[in-house]
mmCIF file with all atom_site columns, C-alpha atoms in Angstrom:
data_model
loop_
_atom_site.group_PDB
_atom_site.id
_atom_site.type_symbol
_atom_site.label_atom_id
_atom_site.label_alt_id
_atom_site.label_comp_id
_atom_site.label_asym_id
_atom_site.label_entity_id
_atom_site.label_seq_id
_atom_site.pdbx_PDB_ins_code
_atom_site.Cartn_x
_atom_site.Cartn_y
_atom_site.Cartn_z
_atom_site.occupancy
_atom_site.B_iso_or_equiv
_atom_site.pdbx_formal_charge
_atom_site.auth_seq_id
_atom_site.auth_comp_id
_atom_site.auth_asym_id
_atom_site.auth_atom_id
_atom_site.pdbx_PDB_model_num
ATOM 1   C CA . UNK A 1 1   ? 0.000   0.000   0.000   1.00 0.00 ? 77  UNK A CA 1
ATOM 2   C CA . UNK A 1 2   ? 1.291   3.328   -0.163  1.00 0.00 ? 78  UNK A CA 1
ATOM 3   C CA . UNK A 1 3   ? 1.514   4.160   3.442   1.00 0.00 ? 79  UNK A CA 1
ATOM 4   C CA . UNK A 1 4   ? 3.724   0.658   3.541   1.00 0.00 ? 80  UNK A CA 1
ATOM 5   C CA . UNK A 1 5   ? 5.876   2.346   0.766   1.00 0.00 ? 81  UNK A CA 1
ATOM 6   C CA . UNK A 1 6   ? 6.362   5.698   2.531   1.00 0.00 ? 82  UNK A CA 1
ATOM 7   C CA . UNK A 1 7   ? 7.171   3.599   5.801   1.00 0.00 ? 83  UNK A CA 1
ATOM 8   C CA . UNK A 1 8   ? 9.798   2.317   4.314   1.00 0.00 ? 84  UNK A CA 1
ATOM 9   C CA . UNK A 1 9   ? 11.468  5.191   2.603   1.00 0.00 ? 85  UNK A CA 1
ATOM 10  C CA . UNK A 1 10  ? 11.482  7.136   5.957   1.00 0.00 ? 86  UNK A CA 1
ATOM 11  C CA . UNK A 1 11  ? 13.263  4.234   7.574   1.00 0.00 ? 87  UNK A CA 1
ATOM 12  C CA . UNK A 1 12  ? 15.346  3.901   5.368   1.00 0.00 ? 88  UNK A CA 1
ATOM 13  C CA . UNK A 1 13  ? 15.856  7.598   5.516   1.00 0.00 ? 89  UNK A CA 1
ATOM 14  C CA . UNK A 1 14  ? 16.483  8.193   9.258   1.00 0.00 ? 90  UNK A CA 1
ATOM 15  C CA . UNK A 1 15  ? 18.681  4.644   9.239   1.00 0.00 ? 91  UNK A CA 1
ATOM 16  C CA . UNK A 1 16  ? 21.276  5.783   6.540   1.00 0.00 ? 92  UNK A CA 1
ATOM 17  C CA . UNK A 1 17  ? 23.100  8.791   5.201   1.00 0.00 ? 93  UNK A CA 1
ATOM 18  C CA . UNK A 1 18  ? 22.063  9.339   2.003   1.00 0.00 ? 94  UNK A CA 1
ATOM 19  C CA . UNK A 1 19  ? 23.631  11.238  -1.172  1.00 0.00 ? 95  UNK A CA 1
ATOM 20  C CA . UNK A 1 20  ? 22.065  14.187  -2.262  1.00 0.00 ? 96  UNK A CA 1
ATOM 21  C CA . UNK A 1 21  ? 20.835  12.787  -5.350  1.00 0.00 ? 97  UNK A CA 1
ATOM 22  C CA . UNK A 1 22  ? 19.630  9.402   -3.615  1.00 0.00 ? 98  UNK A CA 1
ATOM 23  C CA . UNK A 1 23  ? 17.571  11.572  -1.248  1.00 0.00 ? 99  UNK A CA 1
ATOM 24  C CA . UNK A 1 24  ? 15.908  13.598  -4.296  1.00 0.00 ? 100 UNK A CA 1
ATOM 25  C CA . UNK A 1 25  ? 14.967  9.825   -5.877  1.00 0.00 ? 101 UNK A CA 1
ATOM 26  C CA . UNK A 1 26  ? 13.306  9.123   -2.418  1.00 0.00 ? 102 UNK A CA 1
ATOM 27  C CA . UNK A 1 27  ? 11.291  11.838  -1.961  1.00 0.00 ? 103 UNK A CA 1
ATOM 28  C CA . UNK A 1 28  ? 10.318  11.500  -5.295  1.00 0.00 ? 104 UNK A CA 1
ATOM 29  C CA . UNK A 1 29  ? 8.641   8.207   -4.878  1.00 0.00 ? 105 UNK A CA 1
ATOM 30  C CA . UNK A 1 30  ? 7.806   9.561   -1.352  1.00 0.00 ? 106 UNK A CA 1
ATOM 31  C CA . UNK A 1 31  ? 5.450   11.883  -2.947  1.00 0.00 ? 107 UNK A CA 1
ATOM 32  C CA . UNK A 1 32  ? 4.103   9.925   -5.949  1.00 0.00 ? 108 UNK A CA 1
ATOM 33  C CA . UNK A 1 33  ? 2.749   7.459   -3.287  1.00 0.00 ? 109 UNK A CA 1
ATOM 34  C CA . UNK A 1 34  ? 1.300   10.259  -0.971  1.00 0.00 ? 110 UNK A CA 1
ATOM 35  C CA . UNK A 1 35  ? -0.288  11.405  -3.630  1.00 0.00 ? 111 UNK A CA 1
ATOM 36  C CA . UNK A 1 36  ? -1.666  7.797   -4.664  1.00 0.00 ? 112 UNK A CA 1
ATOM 37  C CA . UNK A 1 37  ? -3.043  7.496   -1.157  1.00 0.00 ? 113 UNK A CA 1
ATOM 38  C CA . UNK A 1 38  ? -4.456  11.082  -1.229  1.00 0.00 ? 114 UNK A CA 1
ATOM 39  C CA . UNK A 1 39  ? -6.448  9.696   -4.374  1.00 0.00 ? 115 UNK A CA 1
ATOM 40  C CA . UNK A 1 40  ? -7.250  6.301   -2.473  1.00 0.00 ? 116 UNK A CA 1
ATOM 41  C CA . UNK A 1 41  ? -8.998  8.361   0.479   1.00 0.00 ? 117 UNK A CA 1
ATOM 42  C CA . UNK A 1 42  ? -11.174 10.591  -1.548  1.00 0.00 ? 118 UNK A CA 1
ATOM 43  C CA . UNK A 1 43  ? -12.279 7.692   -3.588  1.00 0.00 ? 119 UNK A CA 1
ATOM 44  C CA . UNK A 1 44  ? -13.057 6.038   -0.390  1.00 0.00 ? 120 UNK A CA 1
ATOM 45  C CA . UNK A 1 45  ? -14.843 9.104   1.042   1.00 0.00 ? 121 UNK A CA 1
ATOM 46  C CA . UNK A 1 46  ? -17.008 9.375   -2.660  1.00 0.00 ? 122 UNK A CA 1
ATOM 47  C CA . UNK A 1 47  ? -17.891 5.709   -2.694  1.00 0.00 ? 123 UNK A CA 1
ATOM 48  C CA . UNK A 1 48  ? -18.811 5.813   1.053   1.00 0.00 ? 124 UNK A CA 1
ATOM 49  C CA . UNK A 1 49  ? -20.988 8.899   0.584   1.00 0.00 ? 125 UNK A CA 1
ATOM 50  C CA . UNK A 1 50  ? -22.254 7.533   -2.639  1.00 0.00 ? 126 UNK A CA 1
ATOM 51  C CA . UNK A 1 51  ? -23.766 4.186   -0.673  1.00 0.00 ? 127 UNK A CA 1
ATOM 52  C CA . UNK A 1 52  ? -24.893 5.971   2.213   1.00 0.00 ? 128 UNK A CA 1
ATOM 53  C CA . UNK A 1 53  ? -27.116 8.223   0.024   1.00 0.00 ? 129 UNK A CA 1
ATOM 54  C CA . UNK A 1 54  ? -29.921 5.889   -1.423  1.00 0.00 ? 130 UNK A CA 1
ATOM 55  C CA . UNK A 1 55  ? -31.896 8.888   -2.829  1.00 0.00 ? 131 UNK A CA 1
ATOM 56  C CA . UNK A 1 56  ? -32.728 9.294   -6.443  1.00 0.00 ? 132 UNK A CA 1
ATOM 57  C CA . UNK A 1 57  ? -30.134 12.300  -7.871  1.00 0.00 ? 133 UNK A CA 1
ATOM 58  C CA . UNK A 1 58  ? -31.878 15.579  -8.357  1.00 0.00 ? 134 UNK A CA 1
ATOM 59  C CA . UNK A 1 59  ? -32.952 16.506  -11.804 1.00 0.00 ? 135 UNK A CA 1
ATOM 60  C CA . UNK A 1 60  ? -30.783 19.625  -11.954 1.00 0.00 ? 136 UNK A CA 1
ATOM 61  C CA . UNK A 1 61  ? -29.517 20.267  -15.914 1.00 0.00 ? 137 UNK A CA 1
ATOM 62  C CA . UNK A 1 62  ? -26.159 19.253  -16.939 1.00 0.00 ? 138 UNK A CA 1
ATOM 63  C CA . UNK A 1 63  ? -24.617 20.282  -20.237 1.00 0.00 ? 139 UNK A CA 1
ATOM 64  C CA . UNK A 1 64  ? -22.738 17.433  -21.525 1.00 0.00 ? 140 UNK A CA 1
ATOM 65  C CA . UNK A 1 65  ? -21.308 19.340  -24.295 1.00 0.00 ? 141 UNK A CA 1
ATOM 66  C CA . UNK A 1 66  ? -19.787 22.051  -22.353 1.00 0.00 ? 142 UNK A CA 1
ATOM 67  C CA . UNK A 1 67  ? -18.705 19.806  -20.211 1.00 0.00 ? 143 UNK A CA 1
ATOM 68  C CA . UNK A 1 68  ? -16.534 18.014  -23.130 1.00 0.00 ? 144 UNK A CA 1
ATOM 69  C CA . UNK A 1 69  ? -14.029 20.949  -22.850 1.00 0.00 ? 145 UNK A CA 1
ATOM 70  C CA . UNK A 1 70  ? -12.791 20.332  -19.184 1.00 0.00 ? 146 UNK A CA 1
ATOM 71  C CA . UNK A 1 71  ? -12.632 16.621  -20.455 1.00 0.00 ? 147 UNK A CA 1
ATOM 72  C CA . UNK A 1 72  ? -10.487 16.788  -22.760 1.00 0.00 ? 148 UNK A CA 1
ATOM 73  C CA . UNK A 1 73  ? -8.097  18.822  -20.783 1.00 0.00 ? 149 UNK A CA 1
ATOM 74  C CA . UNK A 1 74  ? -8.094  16.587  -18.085 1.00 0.00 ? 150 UNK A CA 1
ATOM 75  C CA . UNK A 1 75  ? -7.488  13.947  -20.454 1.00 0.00 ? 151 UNK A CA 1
ATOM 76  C CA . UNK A 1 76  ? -4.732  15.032  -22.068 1.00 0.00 ? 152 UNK A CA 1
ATOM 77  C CA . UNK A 1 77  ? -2.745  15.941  -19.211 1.00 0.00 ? 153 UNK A CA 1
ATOM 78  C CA . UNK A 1 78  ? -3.478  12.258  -17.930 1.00 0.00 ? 154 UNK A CA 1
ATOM 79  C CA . UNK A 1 79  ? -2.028  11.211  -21.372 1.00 0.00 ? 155 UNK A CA 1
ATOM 80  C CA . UNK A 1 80  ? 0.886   13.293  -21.849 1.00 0.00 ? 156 UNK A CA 1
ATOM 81  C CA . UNK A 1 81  ? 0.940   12.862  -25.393 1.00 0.00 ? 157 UNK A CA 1
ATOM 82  C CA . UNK A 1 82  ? 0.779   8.942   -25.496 1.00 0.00 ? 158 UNK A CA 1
ATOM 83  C CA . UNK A 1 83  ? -2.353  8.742   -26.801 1.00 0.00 ? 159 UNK A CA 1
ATOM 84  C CA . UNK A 1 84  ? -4.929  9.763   -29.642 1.00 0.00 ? 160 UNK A CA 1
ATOM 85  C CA . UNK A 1 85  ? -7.800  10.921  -27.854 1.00 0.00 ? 161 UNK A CA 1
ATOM 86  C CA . UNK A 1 86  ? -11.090 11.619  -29.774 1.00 0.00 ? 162 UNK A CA 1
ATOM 87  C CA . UNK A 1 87  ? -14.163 13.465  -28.596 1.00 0.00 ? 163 UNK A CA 1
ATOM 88  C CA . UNK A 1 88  ? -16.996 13.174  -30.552 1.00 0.00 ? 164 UNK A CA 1
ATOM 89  C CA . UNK A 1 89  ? -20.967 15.236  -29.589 1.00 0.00 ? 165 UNK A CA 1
ATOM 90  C CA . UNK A 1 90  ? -23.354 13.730  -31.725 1.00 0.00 ? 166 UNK A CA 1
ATOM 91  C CA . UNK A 1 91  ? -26.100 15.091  -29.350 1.00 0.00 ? 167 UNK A CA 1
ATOM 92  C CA . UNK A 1 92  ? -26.669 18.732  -28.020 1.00 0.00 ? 168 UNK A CA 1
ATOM 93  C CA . UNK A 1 93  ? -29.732 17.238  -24.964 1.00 0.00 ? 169 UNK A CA 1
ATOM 94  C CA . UNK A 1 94  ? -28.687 17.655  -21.361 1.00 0.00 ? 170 UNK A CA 1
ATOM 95  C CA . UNK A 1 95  ? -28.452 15.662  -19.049 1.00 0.00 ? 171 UNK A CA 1
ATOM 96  C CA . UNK A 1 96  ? -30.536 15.672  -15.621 1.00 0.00 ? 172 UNK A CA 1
ATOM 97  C CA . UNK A 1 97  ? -28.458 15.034  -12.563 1.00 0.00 ? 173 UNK A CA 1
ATOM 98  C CA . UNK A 1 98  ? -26.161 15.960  -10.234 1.00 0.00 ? 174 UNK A CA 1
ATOM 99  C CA . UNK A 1 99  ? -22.903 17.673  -11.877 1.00 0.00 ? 175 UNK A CA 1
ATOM 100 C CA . UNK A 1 100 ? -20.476 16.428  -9.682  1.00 0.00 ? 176 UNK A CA 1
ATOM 101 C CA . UNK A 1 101 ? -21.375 13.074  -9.784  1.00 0.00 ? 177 UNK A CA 1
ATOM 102 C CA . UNK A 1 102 ? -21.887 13.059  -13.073 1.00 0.00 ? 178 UNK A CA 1
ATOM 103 C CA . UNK A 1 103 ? -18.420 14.428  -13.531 1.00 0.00 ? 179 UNK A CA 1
ATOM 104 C CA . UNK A 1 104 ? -16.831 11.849  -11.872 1.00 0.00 ? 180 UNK A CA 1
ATOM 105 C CA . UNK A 1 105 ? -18.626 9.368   -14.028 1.00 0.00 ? 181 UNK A CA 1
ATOM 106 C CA . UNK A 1 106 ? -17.004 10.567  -17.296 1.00 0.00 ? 182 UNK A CA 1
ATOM 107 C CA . UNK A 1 107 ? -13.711 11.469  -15.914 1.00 0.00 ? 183 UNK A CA 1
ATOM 108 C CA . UNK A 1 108 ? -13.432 8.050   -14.227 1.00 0.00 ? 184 UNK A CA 1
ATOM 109 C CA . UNK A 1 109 ? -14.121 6.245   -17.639 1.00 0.00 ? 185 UNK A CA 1
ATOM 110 C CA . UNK A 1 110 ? -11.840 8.186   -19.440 1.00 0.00 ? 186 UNK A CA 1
ATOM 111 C CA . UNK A 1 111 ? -9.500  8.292   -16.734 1.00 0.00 ? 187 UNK A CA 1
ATOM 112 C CA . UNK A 1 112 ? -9.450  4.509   -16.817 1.00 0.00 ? 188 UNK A CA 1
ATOM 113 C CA . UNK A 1 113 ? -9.315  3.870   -20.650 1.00 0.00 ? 189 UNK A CA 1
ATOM 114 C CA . UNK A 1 114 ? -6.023  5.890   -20.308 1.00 0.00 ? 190 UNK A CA 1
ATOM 115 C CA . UNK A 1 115 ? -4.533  4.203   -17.894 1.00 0.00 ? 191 UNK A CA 1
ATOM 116 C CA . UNK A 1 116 ? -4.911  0.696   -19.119 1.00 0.00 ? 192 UNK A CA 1
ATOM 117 C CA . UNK A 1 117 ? -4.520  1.410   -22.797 1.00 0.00 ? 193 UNK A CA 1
ATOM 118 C CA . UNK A 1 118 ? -0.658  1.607   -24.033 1.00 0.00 ? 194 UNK A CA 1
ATOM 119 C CA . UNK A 1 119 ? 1.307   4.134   -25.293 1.00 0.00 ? 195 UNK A CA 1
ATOM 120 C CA . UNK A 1 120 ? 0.273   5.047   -29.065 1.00 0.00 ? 196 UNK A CA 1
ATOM 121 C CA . UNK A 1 121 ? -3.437  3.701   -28.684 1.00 0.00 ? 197 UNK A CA 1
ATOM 122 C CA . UNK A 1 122 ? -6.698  5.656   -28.979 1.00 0.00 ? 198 UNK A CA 1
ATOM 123 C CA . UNK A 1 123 ? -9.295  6.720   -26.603 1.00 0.00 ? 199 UNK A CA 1
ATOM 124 C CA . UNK A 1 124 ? -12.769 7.547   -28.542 1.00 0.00 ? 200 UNK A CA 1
ATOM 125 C CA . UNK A 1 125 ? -15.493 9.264   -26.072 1.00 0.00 ? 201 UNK A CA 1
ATOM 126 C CA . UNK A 1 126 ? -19.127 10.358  -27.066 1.00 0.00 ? 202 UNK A CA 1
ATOM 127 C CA . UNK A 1 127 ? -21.808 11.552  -26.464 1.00 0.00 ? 203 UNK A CA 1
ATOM 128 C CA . UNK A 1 128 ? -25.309 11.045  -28.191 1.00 0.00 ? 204 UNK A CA 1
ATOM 129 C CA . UNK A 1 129 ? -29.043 10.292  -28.156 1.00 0.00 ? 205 UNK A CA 1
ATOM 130 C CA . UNK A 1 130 ? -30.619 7.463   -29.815 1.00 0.00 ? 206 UNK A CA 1
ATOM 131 C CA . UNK A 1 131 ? -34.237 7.380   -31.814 1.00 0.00 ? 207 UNK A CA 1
ATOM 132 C CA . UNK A 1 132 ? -35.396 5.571   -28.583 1.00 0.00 ? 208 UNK A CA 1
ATOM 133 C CA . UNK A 1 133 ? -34.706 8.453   -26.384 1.00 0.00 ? 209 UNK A CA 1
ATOM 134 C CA . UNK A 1 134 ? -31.912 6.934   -24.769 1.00 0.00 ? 210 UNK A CA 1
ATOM 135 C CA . UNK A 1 135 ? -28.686 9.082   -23.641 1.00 0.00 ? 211 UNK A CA 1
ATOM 136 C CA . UNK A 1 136 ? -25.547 7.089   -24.567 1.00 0.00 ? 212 UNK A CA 1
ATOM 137 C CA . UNK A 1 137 ? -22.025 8.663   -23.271 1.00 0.00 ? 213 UNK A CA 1
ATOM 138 C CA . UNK A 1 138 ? -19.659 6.194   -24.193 1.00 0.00 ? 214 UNK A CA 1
ATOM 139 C CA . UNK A 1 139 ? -15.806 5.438   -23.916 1.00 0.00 ? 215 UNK A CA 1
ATOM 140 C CA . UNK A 1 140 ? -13.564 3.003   -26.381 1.00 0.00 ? 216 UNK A CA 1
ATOM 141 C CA . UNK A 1 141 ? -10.036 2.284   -25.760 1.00 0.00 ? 217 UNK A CA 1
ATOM 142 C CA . UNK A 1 142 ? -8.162  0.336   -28.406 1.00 0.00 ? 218 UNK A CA 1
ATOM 143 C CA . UNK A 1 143 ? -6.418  -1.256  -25.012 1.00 0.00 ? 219 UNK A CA 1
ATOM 144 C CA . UNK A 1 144 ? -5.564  -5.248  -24.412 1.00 0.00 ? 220 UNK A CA 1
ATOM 145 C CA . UNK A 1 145 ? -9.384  -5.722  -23.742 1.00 0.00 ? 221 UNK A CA 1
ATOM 146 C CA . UNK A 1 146 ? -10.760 -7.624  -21.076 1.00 0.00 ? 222 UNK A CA 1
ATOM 147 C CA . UNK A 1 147 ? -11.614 -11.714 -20.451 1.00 0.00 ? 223 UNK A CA 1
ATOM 148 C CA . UNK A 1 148 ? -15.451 -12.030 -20.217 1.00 0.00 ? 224 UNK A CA 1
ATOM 149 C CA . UNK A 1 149 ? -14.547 -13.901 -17.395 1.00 0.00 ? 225 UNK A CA 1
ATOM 150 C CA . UNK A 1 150 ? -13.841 -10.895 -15.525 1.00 0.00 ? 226 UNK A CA 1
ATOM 151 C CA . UNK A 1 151 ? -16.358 -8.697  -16.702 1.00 0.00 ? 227 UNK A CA 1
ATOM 152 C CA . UNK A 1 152 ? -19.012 -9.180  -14.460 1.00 0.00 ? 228 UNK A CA 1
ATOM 153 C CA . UNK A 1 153 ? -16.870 -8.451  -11.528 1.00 0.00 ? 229 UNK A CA 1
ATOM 154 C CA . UNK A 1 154 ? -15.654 -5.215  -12.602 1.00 0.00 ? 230 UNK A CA 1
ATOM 155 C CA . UNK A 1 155 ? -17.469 -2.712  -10.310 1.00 0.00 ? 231 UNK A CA 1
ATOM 156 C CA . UNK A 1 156 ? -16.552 -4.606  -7.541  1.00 0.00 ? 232 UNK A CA 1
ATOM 157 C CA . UNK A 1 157 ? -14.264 -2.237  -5.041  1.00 0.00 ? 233 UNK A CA 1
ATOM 158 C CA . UNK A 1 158 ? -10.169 -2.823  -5.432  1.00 0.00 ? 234 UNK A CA 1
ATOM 159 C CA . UNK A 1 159 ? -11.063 -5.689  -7.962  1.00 0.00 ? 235 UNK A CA 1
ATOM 160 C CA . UNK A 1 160 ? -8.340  -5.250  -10.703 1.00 0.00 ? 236 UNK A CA 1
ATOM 161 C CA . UNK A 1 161 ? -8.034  -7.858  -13.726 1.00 0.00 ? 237 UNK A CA 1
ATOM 162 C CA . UNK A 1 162 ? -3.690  -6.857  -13.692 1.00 0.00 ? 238 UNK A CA 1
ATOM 163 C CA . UNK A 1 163 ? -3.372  -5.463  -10.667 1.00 0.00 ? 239 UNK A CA 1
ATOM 164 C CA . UNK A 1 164 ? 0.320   -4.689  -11.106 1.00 0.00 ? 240 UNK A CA 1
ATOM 165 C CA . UNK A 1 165 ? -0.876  -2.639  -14.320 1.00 0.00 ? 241 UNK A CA 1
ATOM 166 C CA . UNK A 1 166 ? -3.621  -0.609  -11.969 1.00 0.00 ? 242 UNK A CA 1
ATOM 167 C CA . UNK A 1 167 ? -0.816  0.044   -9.450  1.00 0.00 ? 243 UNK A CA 1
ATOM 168 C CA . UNK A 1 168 ? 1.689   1.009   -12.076 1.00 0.00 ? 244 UNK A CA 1
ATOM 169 C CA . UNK A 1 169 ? -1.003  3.624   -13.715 1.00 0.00 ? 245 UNK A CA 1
ATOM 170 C CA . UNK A 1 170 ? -1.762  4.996   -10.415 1.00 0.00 ? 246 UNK A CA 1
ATOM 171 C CA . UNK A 1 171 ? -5.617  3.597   -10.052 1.00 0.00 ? 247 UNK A CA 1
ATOM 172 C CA . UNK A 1 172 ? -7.224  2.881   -6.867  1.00 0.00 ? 248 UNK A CA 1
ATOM 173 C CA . UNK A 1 173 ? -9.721  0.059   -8.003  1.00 0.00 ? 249 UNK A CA 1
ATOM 174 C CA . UNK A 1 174 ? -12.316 2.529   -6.646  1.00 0.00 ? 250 UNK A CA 1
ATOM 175 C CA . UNK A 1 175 ? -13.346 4.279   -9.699  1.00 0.00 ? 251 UNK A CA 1
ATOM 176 C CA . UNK A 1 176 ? -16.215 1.559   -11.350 1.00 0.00 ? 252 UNK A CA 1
ATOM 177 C CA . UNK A 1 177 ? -17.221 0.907   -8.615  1.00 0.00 ? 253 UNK A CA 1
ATOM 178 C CA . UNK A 1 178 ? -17.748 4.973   -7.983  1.00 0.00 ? 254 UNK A CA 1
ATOM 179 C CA . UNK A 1 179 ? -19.884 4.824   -11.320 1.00 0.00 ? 255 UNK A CA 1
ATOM 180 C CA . UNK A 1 180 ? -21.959 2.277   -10.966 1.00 0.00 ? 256 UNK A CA 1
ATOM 181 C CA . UNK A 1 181 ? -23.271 4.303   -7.611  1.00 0.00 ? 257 UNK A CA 1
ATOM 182 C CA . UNK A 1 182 ? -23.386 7.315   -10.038 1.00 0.00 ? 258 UNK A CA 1
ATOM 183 C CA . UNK A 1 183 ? -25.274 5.243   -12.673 1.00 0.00 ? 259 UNK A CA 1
ATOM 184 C CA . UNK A 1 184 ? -28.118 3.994   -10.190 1.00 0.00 ? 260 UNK A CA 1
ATOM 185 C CA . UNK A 1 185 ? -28.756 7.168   -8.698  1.00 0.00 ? 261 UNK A CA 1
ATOM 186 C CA . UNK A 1 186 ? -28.994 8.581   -12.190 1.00 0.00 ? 262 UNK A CA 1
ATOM 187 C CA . UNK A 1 187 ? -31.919 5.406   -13.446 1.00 0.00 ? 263 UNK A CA 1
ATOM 188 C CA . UNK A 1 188 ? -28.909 4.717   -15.910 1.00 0.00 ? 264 UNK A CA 1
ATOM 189 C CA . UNK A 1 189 ? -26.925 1.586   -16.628 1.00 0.00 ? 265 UNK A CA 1
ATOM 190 C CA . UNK A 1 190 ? -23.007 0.829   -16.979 1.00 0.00 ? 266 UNK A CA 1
ATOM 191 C CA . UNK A 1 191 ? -22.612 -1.308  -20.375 1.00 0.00 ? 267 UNK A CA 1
ATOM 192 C CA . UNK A 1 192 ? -19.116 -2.985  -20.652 1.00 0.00 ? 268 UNK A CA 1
ATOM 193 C CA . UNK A 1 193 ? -18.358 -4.478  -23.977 1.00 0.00 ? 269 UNK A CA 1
ATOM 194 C CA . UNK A 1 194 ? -14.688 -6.092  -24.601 1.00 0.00 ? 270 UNK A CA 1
ATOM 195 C CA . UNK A 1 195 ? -12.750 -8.258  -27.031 1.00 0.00 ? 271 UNK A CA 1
ATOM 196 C CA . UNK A 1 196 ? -9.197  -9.641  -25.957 1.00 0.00 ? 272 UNK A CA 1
ATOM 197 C CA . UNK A 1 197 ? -6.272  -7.815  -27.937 1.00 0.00 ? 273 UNK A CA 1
ATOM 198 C CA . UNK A 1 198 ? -9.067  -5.563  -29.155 1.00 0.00 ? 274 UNK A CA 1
ATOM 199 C CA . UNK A 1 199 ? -10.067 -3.125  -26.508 1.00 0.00 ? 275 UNK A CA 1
ATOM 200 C CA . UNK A 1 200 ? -12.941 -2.021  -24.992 1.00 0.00 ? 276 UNK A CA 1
ATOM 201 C CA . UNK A 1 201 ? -15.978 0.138   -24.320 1.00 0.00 ? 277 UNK A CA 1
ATOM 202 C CA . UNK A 1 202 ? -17.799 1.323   -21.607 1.00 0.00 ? 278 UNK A CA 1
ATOM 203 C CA . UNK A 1 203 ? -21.171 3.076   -21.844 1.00 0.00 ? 279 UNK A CA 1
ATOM 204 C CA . UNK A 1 204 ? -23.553 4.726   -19.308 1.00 0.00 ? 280 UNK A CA 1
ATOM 205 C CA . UNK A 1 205 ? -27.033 4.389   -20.916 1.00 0.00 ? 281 UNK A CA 1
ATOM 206 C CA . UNK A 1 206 ? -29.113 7.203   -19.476 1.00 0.00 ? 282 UNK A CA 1
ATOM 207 C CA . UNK A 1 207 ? -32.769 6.508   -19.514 1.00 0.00 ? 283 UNK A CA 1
ATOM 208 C CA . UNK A 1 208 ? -35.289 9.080   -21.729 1.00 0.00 ? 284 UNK A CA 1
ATOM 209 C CA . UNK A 1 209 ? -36.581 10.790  -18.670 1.00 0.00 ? 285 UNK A CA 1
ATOM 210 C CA . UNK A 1 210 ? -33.198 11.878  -17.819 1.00 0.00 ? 286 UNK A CA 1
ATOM 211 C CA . UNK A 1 211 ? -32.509 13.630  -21.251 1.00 0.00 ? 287 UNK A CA 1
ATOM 212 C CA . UNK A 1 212 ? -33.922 16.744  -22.315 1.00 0.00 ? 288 UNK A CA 1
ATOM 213 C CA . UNK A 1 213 ? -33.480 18.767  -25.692 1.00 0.00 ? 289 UNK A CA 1
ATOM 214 C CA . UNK A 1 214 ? -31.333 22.294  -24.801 1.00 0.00 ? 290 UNK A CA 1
ATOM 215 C CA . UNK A 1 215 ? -34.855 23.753  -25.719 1.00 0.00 ? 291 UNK A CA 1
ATOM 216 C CA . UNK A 1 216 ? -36.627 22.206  -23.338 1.00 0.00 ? 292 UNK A CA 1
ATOM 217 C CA . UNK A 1 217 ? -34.786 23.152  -20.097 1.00 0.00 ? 293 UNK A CA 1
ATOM 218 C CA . UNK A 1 218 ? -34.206 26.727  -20.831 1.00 0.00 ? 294 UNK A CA 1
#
């Protein structure tokens, strides 16, 4: 865990004289695990408020599109430039929730498609309603894809299908788990779709009632 790492590097630390440069390394990984377990806790905290708060999430309007912006940005900066990353609006509705859960819906889903897919793949997310009414905001990664095996377990909390991968990327195994909360409170469902050596896709199907045209909500 990361407090187990940091443990250890402050032992190691107050045990031994270090070189300048061999003190620098250490604090280094001193703070890229503090900052892994800052990211653990507030997961925790989300997920805990998230399941303590059966209610049905408020139909307040949230523009998807404008939202795409922040997205992107957030995105890239994940990415650093190892990626193609592809937004696509094929829908200008809005969506009726809560914005900041609804933000940490997308961003996990994109957040994760970066993390697991290597360097030089592609990340596709959109957004778009279907003739049935249906909101569709979906994310494809051209990653290693996923064992159908697995895929029914994969909003479990701190399950990881490579966990040495998740750890690696910085994940906490929190963040399905975080949307599937998001997508219940929001009468929507988490689709995973997945071929081996393929990628995958993961879609949060919003039902009709929670999509209204731009018109309609001004």
């Amino acid at each position: 865990t990361p407090l187990t790492v940091l443990i250890g590097f402050l032992e190691t630390m107050q045990s031994i004289e270090l070189a300048p440069d061999q003190q620098n390394r250490y604090l280094d990984l001193m703070m890229t695990q503090s900052r892994r377990m800052k990211n653990l806790v507030e997961d925790l905290l989300t997920l805990a408020k998230l399941e303590a708060n059966s209610k049905v999430a408020a139909y307040t309007p949230f523009n998807v599109v404008a939202e795409m912006g922040p997205l992107r940005s957030d995105a890239e900066a994940l990415s650093k430039g190892k990626h193609l990353i592809d937004f696509s609006v094929e829908a200008t509705h809005l969506l009726m929730g809560e914005q900041r859960e609804l933000q940490s819906a997308f961003g996990n889903l994109i957040s994760n498609a970066i993390r697991y897919t290597p360097e030089g793949g592609s990340i596709s997310v959109k957004w778009s309603v279907g003739g049935d009414g249906y909101g569709e905001f979906s994310v494809t990664d051209t990653g290693p894809g996923i064992d159908s095996a697995h895929l029914a377990r994969l909003t479990e909390r701190f399950y990881r299908v490579d966990g040495s991968r998740s750890r690696d990327t910085g994940g906490t195994g929190l963040g399905l788990a975080i949307v599937k909360h998001i997508a219940t409170r929001h009468h929507a469902q988490l689709q995973i779709t997945s071929t081996l050596g393929k990628g995958s896709t993961f879609t949060l199907r919003f039902a009709p009632e929670r999509v209204r045209p731009v018109s309609a909500s001004l």
